[in-house]
PDB file of C-alpha atoms in Angstrom:
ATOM      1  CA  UNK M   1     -13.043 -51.402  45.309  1.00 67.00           C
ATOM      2  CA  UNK M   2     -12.489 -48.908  42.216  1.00 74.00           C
ATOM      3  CA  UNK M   3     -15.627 -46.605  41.872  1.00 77.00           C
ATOM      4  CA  UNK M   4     -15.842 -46.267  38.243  1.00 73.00           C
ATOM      5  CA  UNK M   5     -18.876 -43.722  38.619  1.00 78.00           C
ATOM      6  CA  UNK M   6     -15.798 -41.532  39.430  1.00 73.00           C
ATOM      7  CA  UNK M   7     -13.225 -43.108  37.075  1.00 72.00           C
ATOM      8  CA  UNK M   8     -15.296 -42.414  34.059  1.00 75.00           C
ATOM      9  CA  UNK M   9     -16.594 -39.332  35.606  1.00 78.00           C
ATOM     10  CA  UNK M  10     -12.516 -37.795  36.217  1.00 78.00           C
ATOM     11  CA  UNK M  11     -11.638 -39.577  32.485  1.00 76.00           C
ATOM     12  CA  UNK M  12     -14.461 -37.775  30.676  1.00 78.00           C
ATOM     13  CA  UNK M  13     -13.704 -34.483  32.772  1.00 79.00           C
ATOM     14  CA  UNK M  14      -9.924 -34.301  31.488  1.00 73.00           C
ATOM     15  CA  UNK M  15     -11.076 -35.191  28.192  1.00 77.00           C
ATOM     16  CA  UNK M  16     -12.928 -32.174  27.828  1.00 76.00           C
ATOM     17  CA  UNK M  17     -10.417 -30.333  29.053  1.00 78.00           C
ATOM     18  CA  UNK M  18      -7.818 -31.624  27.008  1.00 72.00           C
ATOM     19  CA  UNK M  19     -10.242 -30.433  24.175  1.00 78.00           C
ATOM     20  CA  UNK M  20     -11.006 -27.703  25.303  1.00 80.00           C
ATOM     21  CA  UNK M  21      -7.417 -26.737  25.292  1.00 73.00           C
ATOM     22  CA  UNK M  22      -6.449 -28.107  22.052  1.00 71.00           C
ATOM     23  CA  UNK M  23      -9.437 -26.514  20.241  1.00 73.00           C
ATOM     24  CA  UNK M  24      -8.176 -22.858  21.938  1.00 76.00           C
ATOM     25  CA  UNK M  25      -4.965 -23.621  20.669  1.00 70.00           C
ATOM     26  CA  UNK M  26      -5.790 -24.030  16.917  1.00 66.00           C
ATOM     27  CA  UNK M  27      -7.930 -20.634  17.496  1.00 71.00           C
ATOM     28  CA  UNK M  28      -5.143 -18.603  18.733  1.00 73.00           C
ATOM     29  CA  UNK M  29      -2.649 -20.038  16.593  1.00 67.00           C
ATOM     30  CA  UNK M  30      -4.985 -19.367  13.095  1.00 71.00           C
ATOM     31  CA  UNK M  31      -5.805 -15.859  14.704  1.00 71.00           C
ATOM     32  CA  UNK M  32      -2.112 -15.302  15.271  1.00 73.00           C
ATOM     33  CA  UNK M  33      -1.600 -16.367  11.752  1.00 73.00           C
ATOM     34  CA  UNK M  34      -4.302 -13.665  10.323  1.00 73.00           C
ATOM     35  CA  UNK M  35      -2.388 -10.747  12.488  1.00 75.00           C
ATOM     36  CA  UNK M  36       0.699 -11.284  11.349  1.00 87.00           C
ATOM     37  CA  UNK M  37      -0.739 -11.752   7.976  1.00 80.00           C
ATOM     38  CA  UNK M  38      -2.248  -8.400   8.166  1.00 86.00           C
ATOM     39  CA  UNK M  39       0.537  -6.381   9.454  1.00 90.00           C
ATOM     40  CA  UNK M  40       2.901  -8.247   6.746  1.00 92.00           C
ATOM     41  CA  UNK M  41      -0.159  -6.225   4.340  1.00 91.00           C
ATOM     42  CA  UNK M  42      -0.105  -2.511   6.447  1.00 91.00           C
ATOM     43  CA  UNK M  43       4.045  -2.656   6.109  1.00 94.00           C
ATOM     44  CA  UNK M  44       4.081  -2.965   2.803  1.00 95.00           C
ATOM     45  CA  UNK M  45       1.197  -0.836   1.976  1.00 94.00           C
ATOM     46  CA  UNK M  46       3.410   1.642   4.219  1.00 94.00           C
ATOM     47  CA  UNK M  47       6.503   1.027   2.399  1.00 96.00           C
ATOM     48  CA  UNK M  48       4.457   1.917  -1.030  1.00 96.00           C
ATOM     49  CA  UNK M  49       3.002   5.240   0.352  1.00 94.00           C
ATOM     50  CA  UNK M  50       6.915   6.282   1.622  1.00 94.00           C
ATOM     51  CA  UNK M  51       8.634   5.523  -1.877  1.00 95.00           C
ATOM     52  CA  UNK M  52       5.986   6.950  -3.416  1.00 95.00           C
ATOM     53  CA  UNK M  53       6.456  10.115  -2.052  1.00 92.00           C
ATOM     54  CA  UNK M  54      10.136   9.933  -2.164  1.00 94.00           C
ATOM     55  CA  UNK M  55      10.209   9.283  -6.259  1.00 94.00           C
ATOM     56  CA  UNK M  56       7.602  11.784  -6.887  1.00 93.00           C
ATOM     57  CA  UNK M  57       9.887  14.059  -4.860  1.00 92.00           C
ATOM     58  CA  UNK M  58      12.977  12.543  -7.088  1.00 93.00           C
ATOM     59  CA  UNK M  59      11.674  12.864 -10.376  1.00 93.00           C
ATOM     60  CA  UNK M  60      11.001  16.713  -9.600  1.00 92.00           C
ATOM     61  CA  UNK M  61      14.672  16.602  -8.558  1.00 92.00           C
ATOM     62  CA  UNK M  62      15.809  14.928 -11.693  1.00 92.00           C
ATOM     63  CA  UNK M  63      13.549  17.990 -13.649  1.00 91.00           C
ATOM     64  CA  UNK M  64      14.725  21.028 -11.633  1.00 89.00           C
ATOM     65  CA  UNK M  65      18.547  19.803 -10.565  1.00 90.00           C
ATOM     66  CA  UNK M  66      19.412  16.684 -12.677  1.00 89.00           C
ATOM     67  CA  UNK M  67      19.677  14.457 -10.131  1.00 91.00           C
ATOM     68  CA  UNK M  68      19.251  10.871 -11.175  1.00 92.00           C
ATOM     69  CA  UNK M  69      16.153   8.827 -10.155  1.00 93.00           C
ATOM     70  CA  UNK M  70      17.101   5.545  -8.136  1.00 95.00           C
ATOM     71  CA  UNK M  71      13.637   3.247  -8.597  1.00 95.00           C
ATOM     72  CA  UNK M  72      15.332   0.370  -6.959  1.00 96.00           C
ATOM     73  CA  UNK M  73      13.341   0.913  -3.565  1.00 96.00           C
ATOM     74  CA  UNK M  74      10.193   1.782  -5.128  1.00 96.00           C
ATOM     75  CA  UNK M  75      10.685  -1.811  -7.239  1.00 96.00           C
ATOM     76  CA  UNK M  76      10.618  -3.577  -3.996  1.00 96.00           C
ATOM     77  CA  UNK M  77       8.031  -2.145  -1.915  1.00 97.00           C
ATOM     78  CA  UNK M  78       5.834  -2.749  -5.247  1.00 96.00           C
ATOM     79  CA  UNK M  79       7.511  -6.528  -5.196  1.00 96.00           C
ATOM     80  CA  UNK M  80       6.209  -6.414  -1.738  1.00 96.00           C
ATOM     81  CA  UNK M  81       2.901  -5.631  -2.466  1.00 96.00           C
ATOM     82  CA  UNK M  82       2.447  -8.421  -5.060  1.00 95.00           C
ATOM     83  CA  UNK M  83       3.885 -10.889  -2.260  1.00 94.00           C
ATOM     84  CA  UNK M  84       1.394 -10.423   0.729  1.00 94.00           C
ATOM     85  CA  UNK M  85      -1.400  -7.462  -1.003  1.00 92.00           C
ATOM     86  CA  UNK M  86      -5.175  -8.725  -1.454  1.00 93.00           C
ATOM     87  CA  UNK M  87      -5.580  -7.873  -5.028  1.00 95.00           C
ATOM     88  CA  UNK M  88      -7.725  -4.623  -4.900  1.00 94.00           C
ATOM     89  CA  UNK M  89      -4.286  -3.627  -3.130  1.00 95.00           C
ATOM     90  CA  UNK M  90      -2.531  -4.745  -5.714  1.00 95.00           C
ATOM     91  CA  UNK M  91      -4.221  -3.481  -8.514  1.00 96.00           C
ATOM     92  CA  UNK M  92      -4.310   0.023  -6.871  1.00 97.00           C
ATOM     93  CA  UNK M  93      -0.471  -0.059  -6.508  1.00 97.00           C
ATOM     94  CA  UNK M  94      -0.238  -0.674 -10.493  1.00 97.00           C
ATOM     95  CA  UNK M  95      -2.385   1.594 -11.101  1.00 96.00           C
ATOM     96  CA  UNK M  96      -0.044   3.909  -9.151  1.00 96.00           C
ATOM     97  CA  UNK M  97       3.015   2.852 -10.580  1.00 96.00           C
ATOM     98  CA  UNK M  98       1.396   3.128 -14.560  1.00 95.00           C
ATOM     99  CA  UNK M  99       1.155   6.812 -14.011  1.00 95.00           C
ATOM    100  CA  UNK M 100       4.682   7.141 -12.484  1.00 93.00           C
ATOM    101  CA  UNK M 101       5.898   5.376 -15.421  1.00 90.00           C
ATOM    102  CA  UNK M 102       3.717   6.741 -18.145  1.00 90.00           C
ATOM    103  CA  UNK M 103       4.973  10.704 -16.970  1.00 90.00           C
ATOM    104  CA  UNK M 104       8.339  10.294 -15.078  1.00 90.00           C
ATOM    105  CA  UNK M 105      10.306  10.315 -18.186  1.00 89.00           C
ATOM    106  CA  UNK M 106       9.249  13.610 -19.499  1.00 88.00           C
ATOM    107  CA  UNK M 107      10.649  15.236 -16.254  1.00 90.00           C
ATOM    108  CA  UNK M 108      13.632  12.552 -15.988  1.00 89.00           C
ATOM    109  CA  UNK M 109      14.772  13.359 -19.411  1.00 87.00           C
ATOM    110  CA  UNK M 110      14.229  17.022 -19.091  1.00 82.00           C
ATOM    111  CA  UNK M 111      11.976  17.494 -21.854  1.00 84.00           C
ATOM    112  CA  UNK M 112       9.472  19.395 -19.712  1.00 78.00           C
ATOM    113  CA  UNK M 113       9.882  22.669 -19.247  1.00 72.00           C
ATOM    114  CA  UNK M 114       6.576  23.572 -17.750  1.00 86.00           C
ATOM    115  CA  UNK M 115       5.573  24.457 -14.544  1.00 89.00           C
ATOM    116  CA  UNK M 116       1.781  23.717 -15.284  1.00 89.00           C
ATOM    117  CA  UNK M 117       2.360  20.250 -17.112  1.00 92.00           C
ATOM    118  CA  UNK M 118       4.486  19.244 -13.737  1.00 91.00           C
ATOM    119  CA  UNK M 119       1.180  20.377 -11.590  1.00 90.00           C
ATOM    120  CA  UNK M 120      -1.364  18.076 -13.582  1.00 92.00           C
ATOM    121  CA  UNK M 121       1.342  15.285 -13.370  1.00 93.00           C
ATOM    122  CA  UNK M 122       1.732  15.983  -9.624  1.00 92.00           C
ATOM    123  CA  UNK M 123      -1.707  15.572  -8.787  1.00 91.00           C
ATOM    124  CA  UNK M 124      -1.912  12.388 -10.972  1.00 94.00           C
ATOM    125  CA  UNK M 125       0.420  10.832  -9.200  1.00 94.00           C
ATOM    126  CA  UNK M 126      -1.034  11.988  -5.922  1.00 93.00           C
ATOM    127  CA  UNK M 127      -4.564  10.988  -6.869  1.00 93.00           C
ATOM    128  CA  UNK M 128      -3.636   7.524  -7.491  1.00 95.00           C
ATOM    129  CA  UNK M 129      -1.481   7.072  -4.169  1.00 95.00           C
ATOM    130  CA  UNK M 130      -4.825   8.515  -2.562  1.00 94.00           C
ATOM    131  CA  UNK M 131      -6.643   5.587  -4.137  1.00 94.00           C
ATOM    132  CA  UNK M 132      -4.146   3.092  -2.975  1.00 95.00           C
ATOM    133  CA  UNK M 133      -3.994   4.768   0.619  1.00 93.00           C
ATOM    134  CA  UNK M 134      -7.689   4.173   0.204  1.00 92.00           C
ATOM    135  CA  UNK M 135      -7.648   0.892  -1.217  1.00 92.00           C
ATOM    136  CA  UNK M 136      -5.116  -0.370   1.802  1.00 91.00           C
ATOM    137  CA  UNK M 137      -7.455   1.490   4.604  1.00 87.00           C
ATOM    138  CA  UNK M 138     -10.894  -0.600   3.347  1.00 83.00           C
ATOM    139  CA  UNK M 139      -8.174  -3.586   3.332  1.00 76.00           C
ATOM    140  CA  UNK M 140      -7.607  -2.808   6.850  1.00 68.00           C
ATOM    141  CA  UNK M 141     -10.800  -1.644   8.185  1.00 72.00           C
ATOM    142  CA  UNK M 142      -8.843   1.434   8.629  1.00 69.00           C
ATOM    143  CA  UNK M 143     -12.164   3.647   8.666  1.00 71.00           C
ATOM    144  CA  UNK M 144     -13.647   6.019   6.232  1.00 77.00           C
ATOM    145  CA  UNK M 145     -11.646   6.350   2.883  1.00 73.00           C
ATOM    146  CA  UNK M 146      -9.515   9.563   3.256  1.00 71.00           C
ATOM    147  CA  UNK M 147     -10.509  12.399   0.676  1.00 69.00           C
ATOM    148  CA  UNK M 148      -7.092  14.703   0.758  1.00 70.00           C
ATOM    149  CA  UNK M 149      -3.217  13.646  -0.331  1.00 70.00           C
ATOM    150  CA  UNK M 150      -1.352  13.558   2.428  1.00 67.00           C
ATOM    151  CA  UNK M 151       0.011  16.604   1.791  1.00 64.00           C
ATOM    152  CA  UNK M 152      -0.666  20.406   2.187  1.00 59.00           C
ATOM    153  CA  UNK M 153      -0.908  22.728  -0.700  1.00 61.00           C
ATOM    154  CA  UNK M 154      -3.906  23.465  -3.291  1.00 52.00           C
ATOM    155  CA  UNK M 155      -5.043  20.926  -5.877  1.00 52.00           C
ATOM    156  CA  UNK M 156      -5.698  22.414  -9.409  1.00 48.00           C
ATOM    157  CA  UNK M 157      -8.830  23.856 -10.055  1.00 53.00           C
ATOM    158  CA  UNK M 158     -10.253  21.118 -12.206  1.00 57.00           C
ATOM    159  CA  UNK M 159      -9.337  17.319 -12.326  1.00 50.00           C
ATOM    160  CA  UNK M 160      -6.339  17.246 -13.970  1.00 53.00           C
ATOM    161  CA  UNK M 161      -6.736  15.413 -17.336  1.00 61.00           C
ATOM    162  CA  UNK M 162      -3.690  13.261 -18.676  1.00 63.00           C
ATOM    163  CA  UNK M 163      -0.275  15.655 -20.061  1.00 61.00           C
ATOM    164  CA  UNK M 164       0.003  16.371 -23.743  1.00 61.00           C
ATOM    165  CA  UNK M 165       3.016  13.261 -24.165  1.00 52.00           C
ATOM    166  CA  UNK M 166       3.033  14.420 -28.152  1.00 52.00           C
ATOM    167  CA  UNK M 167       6.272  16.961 -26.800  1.00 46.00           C
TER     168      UNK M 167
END
């Protein structure tokens, strides 16, 4: 004779196993989803901070030497951003990229000569990668907002106010 006390009481035990497992599954797999989601955001708010640097670093090599400015890198890693960025993280990067374009061409096309003009556009351009790298830390729950360029050397005295473009 089938007890079905302990028929039911075995068919309702797997059951909520079964659930049990299922239900962990769709947690992992969404939580999986939101890592991978976020790191996809930290790489290319990475990749933004590193060819940042490196055309700042080129257009003062297209000023002092010549060289020629390759922005093909810097297009991408902005690309990037737009892609997978939240859209304070976006917005910061544009606003980083509208000061590399409004002032790279004055150094690019040598028509700066001036050591102080190439200061205040220096620390433009590092003041708005500081609010990016800021931007992408809240993004990240990175920690407190970082106050310094992520470099070593004095700032100018004063905020820098925008370049006389007029020359």
């Amino acid at each position: 004779m089938i007890d079905w006390q302990v028929v039911v009481s075995s068919a309702g035990s797997v059951l909520v196993t079964l659930s049990g497992v299922v239900a962990g599954a769709v947690l992992a797999n969404r939580s999986q989803k939101q890592h991978r989601t976020r790191d996809r955001q930290i790489d290319a708010c990475a990749a933004v901070v590193a060819e940042s640097t490196r055309v700042q670093i080129a257009i003062l090599r297209a000023w002092r030497e010549g060289a020629t400015v390759d922005w093909t890198a810097w297009n991408i890693a902005l690309g990037t951003i737009w892609l997978v960025g939240t859209p304070p993280v976006v917005s910061a990067a544009a606003q980083m990229d509208e000061v590399f374009w409004r002032y790279s061409n004055q150094f690019i096309r040598g028509e700066t000569a001036d050591e102080g003009t190439w200061d205040t556009v220096r620390d433009l351009m590092e003041a708005a990668r500081l609010d990016f790298i800021n931007v992408a830390r809240d993004m990240s729950e990175a920690g407190e907002p970082m106050t310094e360029v992520p470099v070593r050397r004095p700032l100018l005295p004063d905020p820098p106010g925008p370049p006389d473009s007029s020359s």
